[in-house]
Amino acid sequence: MKMSHELDRLRQEVDEVNVKLLELLSKRAELAQAIGEVKKAQGIHRFDPERERDMLNWVSEANPGPFDDKTIRHLFKQIFKASLDLQQEDHKKALLV
Amino acid sequence: MKMSHELDRLRQEVDEVNVKLLELLSKRAELAQAIGEVKKAQGIHRFDPERERDMLNWVSEANPGPFDDKTIRHLFKQIFKASLDLQQEDHKKALLV
């Protein structure tokens, strides 16, 4: 079945959103690395559960939908976890130098 | 221990990225709903594994780092899954009307 023009248009919009999501996720990863560096230099523990809880609370409050709060929190938790893993990898590499 | 100015600045940047991420994820969810509607009207099956594979291949190729490909693919898969769940919920609701 031939895809409609409307479906093509929507998929093109999804592709554009994917490009921006990839940019933002990469930007967030860079910031996580920079924060890891600053914390290391200051001898602060890398994981801050209070900061993570604050961000998740903000996400729930600001969520405009249509994803429900549970879904949006799940997605952000995955992003936070990936960022933390990245900081910890950098830390391990630094210890091996 | 008092947080440094640098850490505050980086965290503010993270907050700004979070705002944009929430906007984009919500936009993507809206597009998924719209695509679900068009597919339903055309009687097309909702899940298209080829389209998902193409998007994941694009993500890997375009990934600038510092997240590795495995991590960035995992994050996008979670976003795709949440979008598909949303389409399926809408479909269920439509069947119940």
JSON list of N, CA and C in Angstrom, two decimals, chain A residues 10-86:
[
{"chain": "A", "resi": 10, "resn": "LEU", "atom": "N", "xyz": [4.38, 13.63, 8.27]},
{"chain": "A", "resi": 10, "resn": "LEU", "atom": "CA", "xyz": [4.52, 13.41, 9.72]},
{"chain": "A", "resi": 10, "resn": "LEU", "atom": "C", "xyz": [5.84, 12.72, 10.03]},
{"chain": "A", "resi": 11, "resn": "ARG", "atom": "N", "xyz": [6.21, 11.76, 9.18]},
{"chain": "A", "resi": 11, "resn": "ARG", "atom": "CA", "xyz": [7.48, 11.06, 9.41]},
{"chain": "A", "resi": 11, "resn": "ARG", "atom": "C", "xyz": [8.67, 11.99, 9.23]},
{"chain": "A", "resi": 12, "resn": "GLN", "atom": "N", "xyz": [8.54, 12.93, 8.32]},
{"chain": "A", "resi": 12, "resn": "GLN", "atom": "CA", "xyz": [9.62, 13.91, 8.14]},
{"chain": "A", "resi": 12, "resn": "GLN", "atom": "C", "xyz": [9.75, 14.78, 9.40]},
{"chain": "A", "resi": 13, "resn": "GLU", "atom": "N", "xyz": [8.60, 15.12, 9.98]},
{"chain": "A", "resi": 13, "resn": "GLU", "atom": "CA", "xyz": [8.63, 15.88, 11.24]},
{"chain": "A", "resi": 13, "resn": "GLU", "atom": "C", "xyz": [9.28, 15.07, 12.36]},
{"chain": "A", "resi": 14, "resn": "VAL", "atom": "N", "xyz": [8.96, 13.76, 12.41]},
{"chain": "A", "resi": 14, "resn": "VAL", "atom": "CA", "xyz": [9.58, 12.88, 13.41]},
{"chain": "A", "resi": 14, "resn": "VAL", "atom": "C", "xyz": [11.10, 12.87, 13.21]},
{"chain": "A", "resi": 15, "resn": "ASP", "atom": "N", "xyz": [11.54, 12.77, 11.94]},
{"chain": "A", "resi": 15, "resn": "ASP", "atom": "CA", "xyz": [12.98, 12.76, 11.66]},
{"chain": "A", "resi": 15, "resn": "ASP", "atom": "C", "xyz": [13.64, 14.03, 12.17]},
{"chain": "A", "resi": 16, "resn": "GLU", "atom": "N", "xyz": [12.96, 15.17, 11.98]},
{"chain": "A", "resi": 16, "resn": "GLU", "atom": "CA", "xyz": [13.51, 16.45, 12.45]},
{"chain": "A", "resi": 16, "resn": "GLU", "atom": "C", "xyz": [13.60, 16.48, 13.98]},
{"chain": "A", "resi": 17, "resn": "VAL", "atom": "N", "xyz": [12.57, 15.93, 14.63]},
{"chain": "A", "resi": 17, "resn": "VAL", "atom": "CA", "xyz": [12.60, 15.85, 16.10]},
{"chain": "A", "resi": 17, "resn": "VAL", "atom": "C", "xyz": [13.73, 14.93, 16.55]},
{"chain": "A", "resi": 18, "resn": "ASN", "atom": "N", "xyz": [13.93, 13.82, 15.82]},
{"chain": "A", "resi": 18, "resn": "ASN", "atom": "CA", "xyz": [15.03, 12.90, 16.17]},
{"chain": "A", "resi": 18, "resn": "ASN", "atom": "C", "xyz": [16.39, 13.60, 16.10]},
{"chain": "A", "resi": 19, "resn": "VAL", "atom": "N", "xyz": [16.58, 14.42, 15.07]},
{"chain": "A", "resi": 19, "resn": "VAL", "atom": "CA", "xyz": [17.85, 15.16, 14.92]},
{"chain": "A", "resi": 19, "resn": "VAL", "atom": "C", "xyz": [18.08, 16.04, 16.15]},
{"chain": "A", "resi": 20, "resn": "LYS", "atom": "N", "xyz": [17.03, 16.77, 16.54]},
{"chain": "A", "resi": 20, "resn": "LYS", "atom": "CA", "xyz": [17.16, 17.68, 17.69]},
{"chain": "A", "resi": 20, "resn": "LYS", "atom": "C", "xyz": [17.34, 16.90, 18.99]},
{"chain": "A", "resi": 21, "resn": "LEU", "atom": "N", "xyz": [16.65, 15.76, 19.11]},
{"chain": "A", "resi": 21, "resn": "LEU", "atom": "CA", "xyz": [16.80, 14.94, 20.32]},
{"chain": "A", "resi": 21, "resn": "LEU", "atom": "C", "xyz": [18.24, 14.44, 20.45]},
{"chain": "A", "resi": 22, "resn": "LEU", "atom": "N", "xyz": [18.81, 14.01, 19.33]},
{"chain": "A", "resi": 22, "resn": "LEU", "atom": "CA", "xyz": [20.19, 13.51, 19.35]},
{"chain": "A", "resi": 22, "resn": "LEU", "atom": "C", "xyz": [21.15, 14.63, 19.76]},
{"chain": "A", "resi": 23, "resn": "GLU", "atom": "N", "xyz": [20.92, 15.83, 19.23]},
{"chain": "A", "resi": 23, "resn": "GLU", "atom": "CA", "xyz": [21.75, 16.99, 19.60]},
{"chain": "A", "resi": 23, "resn": "GLU", "atom": "C", "xyz": [21.66, 17.27, 21.10]},
{"chain": "A", "resi": 24, "resn": "LEU", "atom": "N", "xyz": [20.42, 17.27, 21.60]},
{"chain": "A", "resi": 24, "resn": "LEU", "atom": "CA", "xyz": [20.21, 17.61, 23.02]},
{"chain": "A", "resi": 24, "resn": "LEU", "atom": "C", "xyz": [20.76, 16.54, 23.95]},
{"chain": "A", "resi": 25, "resn": "LEU", "atom": "N", "xyz": [20.56, 15.26, 23.57]},
{"chain": "A", "resi": 25, "resn": "LEU", "atom": "CA", "xyz": [21.08, 14.17, 24.41]},
{"chain": "A", "resi": 25, "resn": "LEU", "atom": "C", "xyz": [22.61, 14.24, 24.45]},
{"chain": "A", "resi": 26, "resn": "SER", "atom": "N", "xyz": [23.22, 14.59, 23.32]},
{"chain": "A", "resi": 26, "resn": "SER", "atom": "CA", "xyz": [24.68, 14.68, 23.26]},
{"chain": "A", "resi": 26, "resn": "SER", "atom": "C", "xyz": [25.18, 15.88, 24.07]},
{"chain": "A", "resi": 27, "resn": "LYS", "atom": "N", "xyz": [24.43, 16.97, 23.99]},
{"chain": "A", "resi": 27, "resn": "LYS", "atom": "CA", "xyz": [24.75, 18.16, 24.79]},
{"chain": "A", "resi": 27, "resn": "LYS", "atom": "C", "xyz": [24.66, 17.83, 26.29]},
{"chain": "A", "resi": 28, "resn": "ARG", "atom": "N", "xyz": [23.63, 17.08, 26.64]},
{"chain": "A", "resi": 28, "resn": "ARG", "atom": "CA", "xyz": [23.43, 16.71, 28.04]},
{"chain": "A", "resi": 28, "resn": "ARG", "atom": "C", "xyz": [24.56, 15.80, 28.52]},
{"chain": "A", "resi": 29, "resn": "ALA", "atom": "N", "xyz": [25.01, 14.91, 27.64]},
{"chain": "A", "resi": 29, "resn": "ALA", "atom": "CA", "xyz": [26.12, 14.02, 27.97]},
{"chain": "A", "resi": 29, "resn": "ALA", "atom": "C", "xyz": [27.40, 14.82, 28.20]},
{"chain": "A", "resi": 30, "resn": "GLU", "atom": "N", "xyz": [27.62, 15.84, 27.36]},
{"chain": "A", "resi": 30, "resn": "GLU", "atom": "CA", "xyz": [28.80, 16.70, 27.53]},
{"chain": "A", "resi": 30, "resn": "GLU", "atom": "C", "xyz": [28.75, 17.43, 28.87]},
{"chain": "A", "resi": 31, "resn": "LEU", "atom": "N", "xyz": [27.57, 17.92, 29.21]},
{"chain": "A", "resi": 31, "resn": "LEU", "atom": "CA", "xyz": [27.41, 18.64, 30.48]},
{"chain": "A", "resi": 31, "resn": "LEU", "atom": "C", "xyz": [27.65, 17.70, 31.66]},
{"chain": "A", "resi": 32, "resn": "ALA", "atom": "N", "xyz": [27.17, 16.46, 31.53]},
{"chain": "A", "resi": 32, "resn": "ALA", "atom": "CA", "xyz": [27.39, 15.47, 32.60]},
{"chain": "A", "resi": 32, "resn": "ALA", "atom": "C", "xyz": [28.89, 15.23, 32.79]},
{"chain": "A", "resi": 33, "resn": "GLN", "atom": "N", "xyz": [29.61, 15.15, 31.68]},
{"chain": "A", "resi": 33, "resn": "GLN", "atom": "CA", "xyz": [31.06, 14.96, 31.78]},
{"chain": "A", "resi": 33, "resn": "GLN", "atom": "C", "xyz": [31.73, 16.15, 32.46]},
{"chain": "A", "resi": 34, "resn": "ALA", "atom": "N", "xyz": [31.30, 17.35, 32.08]},
{"chain": "A", "resi": 34, "resn": "ALA", "atom": "CA", "xyz": [31.88, 18.56, 32.66]},
{"chain": "A", "resi": 34, "resn": "ALA", "atom": "C", "xyz": [31.59, 18.62, 34.17]},
{"chain": "A", "resi": 35, "resn": "ILE", "atom": "N", "xyz": [30.36, 18.25, 34.54]},
{"chain": "A", "resi": 35, "resn": "ILE", "atom": "CA", "xyz": [29.99, 18.24, 35.96]},
{"chain": "A", "resi": 35, "resn": "ILE", "atom": "C", "xyz": [30.82, 17.21, 36.71]},
{"chain": "A", "resi": 36, "resn": "GLY", "atom": "N", "xyz": [31.03, 16.05, 36.08]},
{"chain": "A", "resi": 36, "resn": "GLY", "atom": "CA", "xyz": [31.86, 15.01, 36.69]},
{"chain": "A", "resi": 36, "resn": "GLY", "atom": "C", "xyz": [33.28, 15.51, 36.96]},
{"chain": "A", "resi": 37, "resn": "GLU", "atom": "N", "xyz": [33.81, 16.28, 36.01]},
{"chain": "A", "resi": 37, "resn": "GLU", "atom": "CA", "xyz": [35.16, 16.86, 36.16]},
{"chain": "A", "resi": 37, "resn": "GLU", "atom": "C", "xyz": [35.23, 17.83, 37.33]},
{"chain": "A", "resi": 38, "resn": "VAL", "atom": "N", "xyz": [34.23, 18.72, 37.39]},
{"chain": "A", "resi": 38, "resn": "VAL", "atom": "CA", "xyz": [34.20, 19.73, 38.46]},
{"chain": "A", "resi": 38, "resn": "VAL", "atom": "C", "xyz": [34.07, 19.04, 39.82]},
{"chain": "A", "resi": 39, "resn": "LYS", "atom": "N", "xyz": [33.17, 18.04, 39.89]},
{"chain": "A", "resi": 39, "resn": "LYS", "atom": "CA", "xyz": [32.98, 17.34, 41.16]},
{"chain": "A", "resi": 39, "resn": "LYS", "atom": "C", "xyz": [34.26, 16.61, 41.58]},
{"chain": "A", "resi": 40, "resn": "LYS", "atom": "N", "xyz": [34.91, 16.00, 40.59]},
{"chain": "A", "resi": 40, "resn": "LYS", "atom": "CA", "xyz": [36.15, 15.26, 40.89]},
{"chain": "A", "resi": 40, "resn": "LYS", "atom": "C", "xyz": [37.19, 16.23, 41.48]},
{"chain": "A", "resi": 41, "resn": "ALA", "atom": "N", "xyz": [37.30, 17.40, 40.83]},
{"chain": "A", "resi": 41, "resn": "ALA", "atom": "CA", "xyz": [38.29, 18.40, 41.27]},
{"chain": "A", "resi": 41, "resn": "ALA", "atom": "C", "xyz": [37.98, 18.89, 42.68]},
{"chain": "A", "resi": 42, "resn": "GLN", "atom": "N", "xyz": [36.68, 18.89, 43.02]},
{"chain": "A", "resi": 42, "resn": "GLN", "atom": "CA", "xyz": [36.28, 19.39, 44.34]},
{"chain": "A", "resi": 42, "resn": "GLN", "atom": "C", "xyz": [36.14, 18.26, 45.36]},
{"chain": "A", "resi": 43, "resn": "GLY", "atom": "N", "xyz": [36.37, 17.02, 44.90]},
{"chain": "A", "resi": 43, "resn": "GLY", "atom": "CA", "xyz": [36.26, 15.88, 45.80]},
{"chain": "A", "resi": 43, "resn": "GLY", "atom": "C", "xyz": [34.84, 15.62, 46.27]},
{"chain": "A", "resi": 44, "resn": "ILE", "atom": "N", "xyz": [33.83, 16.01, 45.44]},
{"chain": "A", "resi": 44, "resn": "ILE", "atom": "CA", "xyz": [32.43, 15.78, 45.79]},
{"chain": "A", "resi": 44, "resn": "ILE", "atom": "C", "xyz": [31.98, 14.43, 45.22]},
{"chain": "A", "resi": 45, "resn": "HIS", "atom": "N", "xyz": [31.13, 13.76, 45.95]},
{"chain": "A", "resi": 45, "resn": "HIS", "atom": "CA", "xyz": [30.58, 12.49, 45.47]},
{"chain": "A", "resi": 45, "resn": "HIS", "atom": "C", "xyz": [29.81, 12.74, 44.19]},
{"chain": "A", "resi": 46, "resn": "ARG", "atom": "N", "xyz": [29.96, 11.83, 43.22]},
{"chain": "A", "resi": 46, "resn": "ARG", "atom": "CA", "xyz": [29.38, 12.09, 41.90]},
{"chain": "A", "resi": 46, "resn": "ARG", "atom": "C", "xyz": [27.85, 12.01, 41.85]},
{"chain": "A", "resi": 47, "resn": "PHE", "atom": "N", "xyz": [27.26, 11.05, 42.53]},
{"chain": "A", "resi": 47, "resn": "PHE", "atom": "CA", "xyz": [25.80, 10.91, 42.42]},
{"chain": "A", "resi": 47, "resn": "PHE", "atom": "C", "xyz": [25.09, 11.69, 43.53]},
{"chain": "A", "resi": 48, "resn": "ASP", "atom": "N", "xyz": [24.14, 12.53, 43.12]},
{"chain": "A", "resi": 48, "resn": "ASP", "atom": "CA", "xyz": [23.41, 13.38, 44.07]},
{"chain": "A", "resi": 48, "resn": "ASP", "atom": "C", "xyz": [21.93, 13.02, 43.95]},
{"chain": "A", "resi": 49, "resn": "PRO", "atom": "N", "xyz": [21.42, 12.12, 44.82]},
{"chain": "A", "resi": 49, "resn": "PRO", "atom": "CA", "xyz": [20.02, 11.67, 44.68]},
{"chain": "A", "resi": 49, "resn": "PRO", "atom": "C", "xyz": [19.01, 12.80, 44.84]},
{"chain": "A", "resi": 50, "resn": "GLU", "atom": "N", "xyz": [19.36, 13.82, 45.64]},
{"chain": "A", "resi": 50, "resn": "GLU", "atom": "CA", "xyz": [18.43, 14.94, 45.85]},
{"chain": "A", "resi": 50, "resn": "GLU", "atom": "C", "xyz": [18.25, 15.74, 44.56]},
{"chain": "A", "resi": 51, "resn": "ARG", "atom": "N", "xyz": [19.37, 15.99, 43.89]},
{"chain": "A", "resi": 51, "resn": "ARG", "atom": "CA", "xyz": [19.33, 16.71, 42.62]},
{"chain": "A", "resi": 51, "resn": "ARG", "atom": "C", "xyz": [18.50, 15.92, 41.59]},
{"chain": "A", "resi": 52, "resn": "GLU", "atom": "N", "xyz": [18.68, 14.61, 41.55]},
{"chain": "A", "resi": 52, "resn": "GLU", "atom": "CA", "xyz": [17.92, 13.78, 40.61]},
{"chain": "A", "resi": 52, "resn": "GLU", "atom": "C", "xyz": [16.42, 13.81, 40.93]},
{"chain": "A", "resi": 53, "resn": "ARG", "atom": "N", "xyz": [16.11, 13.75, 42.24]},
{"chain": "A", "resi": 53, "resn": "ARG", "atom": "CA", "xyz": [14.70, 13.79, 42.65]},
{"chain": "A", "resi": 53, "resn": "ARG", "atom": "C", "xyz": [14.07, 15.13, 42.26]},
{"chain": "A", "resi": 54, "resn": "ASP", "atom": "N", "xyz": [14.81, 16.23, 42.48]},
{"chain": "A", "resi": 54, "resn": "ASP", "atom": "CA", "xyz": [14.31, 17.56, 42.09]},
{"chain": "A", "resi": 54, "resn": "ASP", "atom": "C", "xyz": [14.01, 17.63, 40.60]},
{"chain": "A", "resi": 55, "resn": "MET", "atom": "N", "xyz": [14.93, 17.08, 39.79]},
{"chain": "A", "resi": 55, "resn": "MET", "atom": "CA", "xyz": [14.73, 17.14, 38.34]},
{"chain": "A", "resi": 55, "resn": "MET", "atom": "C", "xyz": [13.51, 16.30, 37.93]},
{"chain": "A", "resi": 56, "resn": "LEU", "atom": "N", "xyz": [13.34, 15.14, 38.56]},
{"chain": "A", "resi": 56, "resn": "LEU", "atom": "CA", "xyz": [12.18, 14.29, 38.22]},
{"chain": "A", "resi": 56, "resn": "LEU", "atom": "C", "xyz": [10.87, 14.94, 38.66]},
{"chain": "A", "resi": 57, "resn": "ASN", "atom": "N", "xyz": [10.90, 15.61, 39.81]},
{"chain": "A", "resi": 57, "resn": "ASN", "atom": "CA", "xyz": [9.69, 16.33, 40.24]},
{"chain": "A", "resi": 57, "resn": "ASN", "atom": "C", "xyz": [9.34, 17.45, 39.27]},
{"chain": "A", "resi": 58, "resn": "TRP", "atom": "N", "xyz": [10.37, 18.16, 38.82]},
{"chain": "A", "resi": 58, "resn": "TRP", "atom": "CA", "xyz": [10.15, 19.22, 37.86]},
{"chain": "A", "resi": 58, "resn": "TRP", "atom": "C", "xyz": [9.53, 18.65, 36.58]},
{"chain": "A", "resi": 59, "resn": "VAL", "atom": "N", "xyz": [10.09, 17.53, 36.11]},
{"chain": "A", "resi": 59, "resn": "VAL", "atom": "CA", "xyz": [9.61, 16.89, 34.88]},
{"chain": "A", "resi": 59, "resn": "VAL", "atom": "C", "xyz": [8.11, 16.56, 34.99]},
{"chain": "A", "resi": 60, "resn": "SER", "atom": "N", "xyz": [7.72, 15.98, 36.14]},
{"chain": "A", "resi": 60, "resn": "SER", "atom": "CA", "xyz": [6.31, 15.63, 36.33]},
{"chain": "A", "resi": 60, "resn": "SER", "atom": "C", "xyz": [5.42, 16.86, 36.32]},
{"chain": "A", "resi": 61, "resn": "GLU", "atom": "N", "xyz": [5.88, 17.91, 37.00]},
{"chain": "A", "resi": 61, "resn": "GLU", "atom": "CA", "xyz": [5.07, 19.13, 37.09]},
{"chain": "A", "resi": 61, "resn": "GLU", "atom": "C", "xyz": [4.95, 19.84, 35.75]},
{"chain": "A", "resi": 62, "resn": "ALA", "atom": "N", "xyz": [6.04, 19.83, 34.98]},
{"chain": "A", "resi": 62, "resn": "ALA", "atom": "CA", "xyz": [6.06, 20.58, 33.72]},
{"chain": "A", "resi": 62, "resn": "ALA", "atom": "C", "xyz": [5.49, 19.78, 32.56]},
{"chain": "A", "resi": 63, "resn": "ASN", "atom": "N", "xyz": [5.32, 18.48, 32.73]},
{"chain": "A", "resi": 63, "resn": "ASN", "atom": "CA", "xyz": [4.89, 17.61, 31.63]},
{"chain": "A", "resi": 63, "resn": "ASN", "atom": "C", "xyz": [3.56, 18.06, 31.00]},
{"chain": "A", "resi": 64, "resn": "PRO", "atom": "N", "xyz": [3.59, 18.47, 29.72]},
{"chain": "A", "resi": 64, "resn": "PRO", "atom": "CA", "xyz": [2.35, 18.94, 29.07]},
{"chain": "A", "resi": 64, "resn": "PRO", "atom": "C", "xyz": [1.55, 17.80, 28.45]},
{"chain": "A", "resi": 65, "resn": "GLY", "atom": "N", "xyz": [2.07, 16.54, 28.49]},
{"chain": "A", "resi": 65, "resn": "GLY", "atom": "CA", "xyz": [1.45, 15.42, 27.79]},
{"chain": "A", "resi": 65, "resn": "GLY", "atom": "C", "xyz": [1.85, 15.46, 26.33]},
{"chain": "A", "resi": 66, "resn": "PRO", "atom": "N", "xyz": [1.42, 14.53, 25.46]},
{"chain": "A", "resi": 66, "resn": "PRO", "atom": "CA", "xyz": [0.50, 13.44, 25.81]},
{"chain": "A", "resi": 66, "resn": "PRO", "atom": "C", "xyz": [1.14, 12.23, 26.52]},
{"chain": "A", "resi": 67, "resn": "PHE", "atom": "N", "xyz": [2.46, 12.19, 26.66]},
{"chain": "A", "resi": 67, "resn": "PHE", "atom": "CA", "xyz": [3.02, 11.11, 27.49]},
{"chain": "A", "resi": 67, "resn": "PHE", "atom": "C", "xyz": [2.52, 11.31, 28.93]},
{"chain": "A", "resi": 68, "resn": "ASP", "atom": "N", "xyz": [2.16, 10.21, 29.61]},
{"chain": "A", "resi": 68, "resn": "ASP", "atom": "CA", "xyz": [1.78, 10.38, 31.01]},
{"chain": "A", "resi": 68, "resn": "ASP", "atom": "C", "xyz": [3.04, 10.55, 31.87]},
{"chain": "A", "resi": 69, "resn": "ASP", "atom": "N", "xyz": [2.86, 11.01, 33.12]},
{"chain": "A", "resi": 69, "resn": "ASP", "atom": "CA", "xyz": [3.99, 11.33, 33.99]},
{"chain": "A", "resi": 69, "resn": "ASP", "atom": "C", "xyz": [4.92, 10.13, 34.19]},
{"chain": "A", "resi": 70, "resn": "LYS", "atom": "N", "xyz": [4.32, 8.95, 34.33]},
{"chain": "A", "resi": 70, "resn": "LYS", "atom": "CA", "xyz": [5.12, 7.75, 34.58]},
{"chain": "A", "resi": 70, "resn": "LYS", "atom": "C", "xyz": [6.08, 7.50, 33.40]},
{"chain": "A", "resi": 71, "resn": "THR", "atom": "N", "xyz": [5.56, 7.66, 32.20]},
{"chain": "A", "resi": 71, "resn": "THR", "atom": "CA", "xyz": [6.38, 7.43, 31.00]},
{"chain": "A", "resi": 71, "resn": "THR", "atom": "C", "xyz": [7.49, 8.47, 30.89]},
{"chain": "A", "resi": 72, "resn": "ILE", "atom": "N", "xyz": [7.13, 9.73, 31.11]},
{"chain": "A", "resi": 72, "resn": "ILE", "atom": "CA", "xyz": [8.12, 10.79, 30.94]},
{"chain": "A", "resi": 72, "resn": "ILE", "atom": "C", "xyz": [9.21, 10.67, 32.03]},
{"chain": "A", "resi": 73, "resn": "ARG", "atom": "N", "xyz": [8.82, 10.30, 33.24]},
{"chain": "A", "resi": 73, "resn": "ARG", "atom": "CA", "xyz": [9.81, 10.08, 34.30]},
{"chain": "A", "resi": 73, "resn": "ARG", "atom": "C", "xyz": [10.72, 8.91, 33.96]},
{"chain": "A", "resi": 74, "resn": "HIS", "atom": "N", "xyz": [10.14, 7.86, 33.39]},
{"chain": "A", "resi": 74, "resn": "HIS", "atom": "CA", "xyz": [10.94, 6.70, 32.99]},
{"chain": "A", "resi": 74, "resn": "HIS", "atom": "C", "xyz": [11.99, 7.12, 31.96]},
{"chain": "A", "resi": 75, "resn": "LEU", "atom": "N", "xyz": [11.57, 7.91, 30.96]},
{"chain": "A", "resi": 75, "resn": "LEU", "atom": "CA", "xyz": [12.51, 8.33, 29.91]},
{"chain": "A", "resi": 75, "resn": "LEU", "atom": "C", "xyz": [13.63, 9.19, 30.51]},
{"chain": "A", "resi": 76, "resn": "PHE", "atom": "N", "xyz": [13.27, 10.12, 31.37]},
{"chain": "A", "resi": 76, "resn": "PHE", "atom": "CA", "xyz": [14.30, 10.97, 31.99]},
{"chain": "A", "resi": 76, "resn": "PHE", "atom": "C", "xyz": [15.23, 10.16, 32.90]},
{"chain": "A", "resi": 77, "resn": "LYS", "atom": "N", "xyz": [14.68, 9.18, 33.60]},
{"chain": "A", "resi": 77, "resn": "LYS", "atom": "CA", "xyz": [15.53, 8.33, 34.46]},
{"chain": "A", "resi": 77, "resn": "LYS", "atom": "C", "xyz": [16.58, 7.60, 33.63]},
{"chain": "A", "resi": 78, "resn": "GLN", "atom": "N", "xyz": [16.17, 7.14, 32.44]},
{"chain": "A", "resi": 78, "resn": "GLN", "atom": "CA", "xyz": [17.12, 6.46, 31.55]},
{"chain": "A", "resi": 78, "resn": "GLN", "atom": "C", "xyz": [18.23, 7.43, 31.12]},
{"chain": "A", "resi": 79, "resn": "ILE", "atom": "N", "xyz": [17.84, 8.67, 30.85]},
{"chain": "A", "resi": 79, "resn": "ILE", "atom": "CA", "xyz": [18.83, 9.68, 30.43]},
{"chain": "A", "resi": 79, "resn": "ILE", "atom": "C", "xyz": [19.78, 9.99, 31.60]},
{"chain": "A", "resi": 80, "resn": "PHE", "atom": "N", "xyz": [19.23, 10.13, 32.81]},
{"chain": "A", "resi": 80, "resn": "PHE", "atom": "CA", "xyz": [20.06, 10.39, 33.99]},
{"chain": "A", "resi": 80, "resn": "PHE", "atom": "C", "xyz": [21.04, 9.24, 34.22]},
{"chain": "A", "resi": 81, "resn": "LYS", "atom": "N", "xyz": [20.53, 8.01, 34.07]},
{"chain": "A", "resi": 81, "resn": "LYS", "atom": "CA", "xyz": [21.38, 6.83, 34.30]},
{"chain": "A", "resi": 81, "resn": "LYS", "atom": "C", "xyz": [22.53, 6.80, 33.28]},
{"chain": "A", "resi": 82, "resn": "ALA", "atom": "N", "xyz": [22.20, 7.07, 32.03]},
{"chain": "A", "resi": 82, "resn": "ALA", "atom": "CA", "xyz": [23.24, 7.07, 30.99]},
{"chain": "A", "resi": 82, "resn": "ALA", "atom": "C", "xyz": [24.29, 8.13, 31.28]},
{"chain": "A", "resi": 83, "resn": "SER", "atom": "N", "xyz": [23.85, 9.29, 31.78]},
{"chain": "A", "resi": 83, "resn": "SER", "atom": "CA", "xyz": [24.77, 10.38, 32.10]},
{"chain": "A", "resi": 83, "resn": "SER", "atom": "C", "xyz": [25.69, 10.00, 33.26]},
{"chain": "A", "resi": 84, "resn": "LEU", "atom": "N", "xyz": [25.11, 9.35, 34.26]},
{"chain": "A", "resi": 84, "resn": "LEU", "atom": "CA", "xyz": [25.89, 8.93, 35.42]},
{"chain": "A", "resi": 84, "resn": "LEU", "atom": "C", "xyz": [26.91, 7.85, 35.02]},
{"chain": "A", "resi": 85, "resn": "ASP", "atom": "N", "xyz": [26.46, 6.91, 34.17]},
{"chain": "A", "resi": 85, "resn": "ASP", "atom": "CA", "xyz": [27.38, 5.86, 33.70]},
{"chain": "A", "resi": 85, "resn": "ASP", "atom": "C", "xyz": [28.57, 6.50, 32.98]},
{"chain": "A", "resi": 86, "resn": "LEU", "atom": "N", "xyz": [28.29, 7.54, 32.23]},
{"chain": "A", "resi": 86, "resn": "LEU", "atom": "CA", "xyz": [29.35, 8.23, 31.48]},
{"chain": "A", "resi": 86, "resn": "LEU", "atom": "C", "xyz": [30.36, 8.87, 32.44]}
]
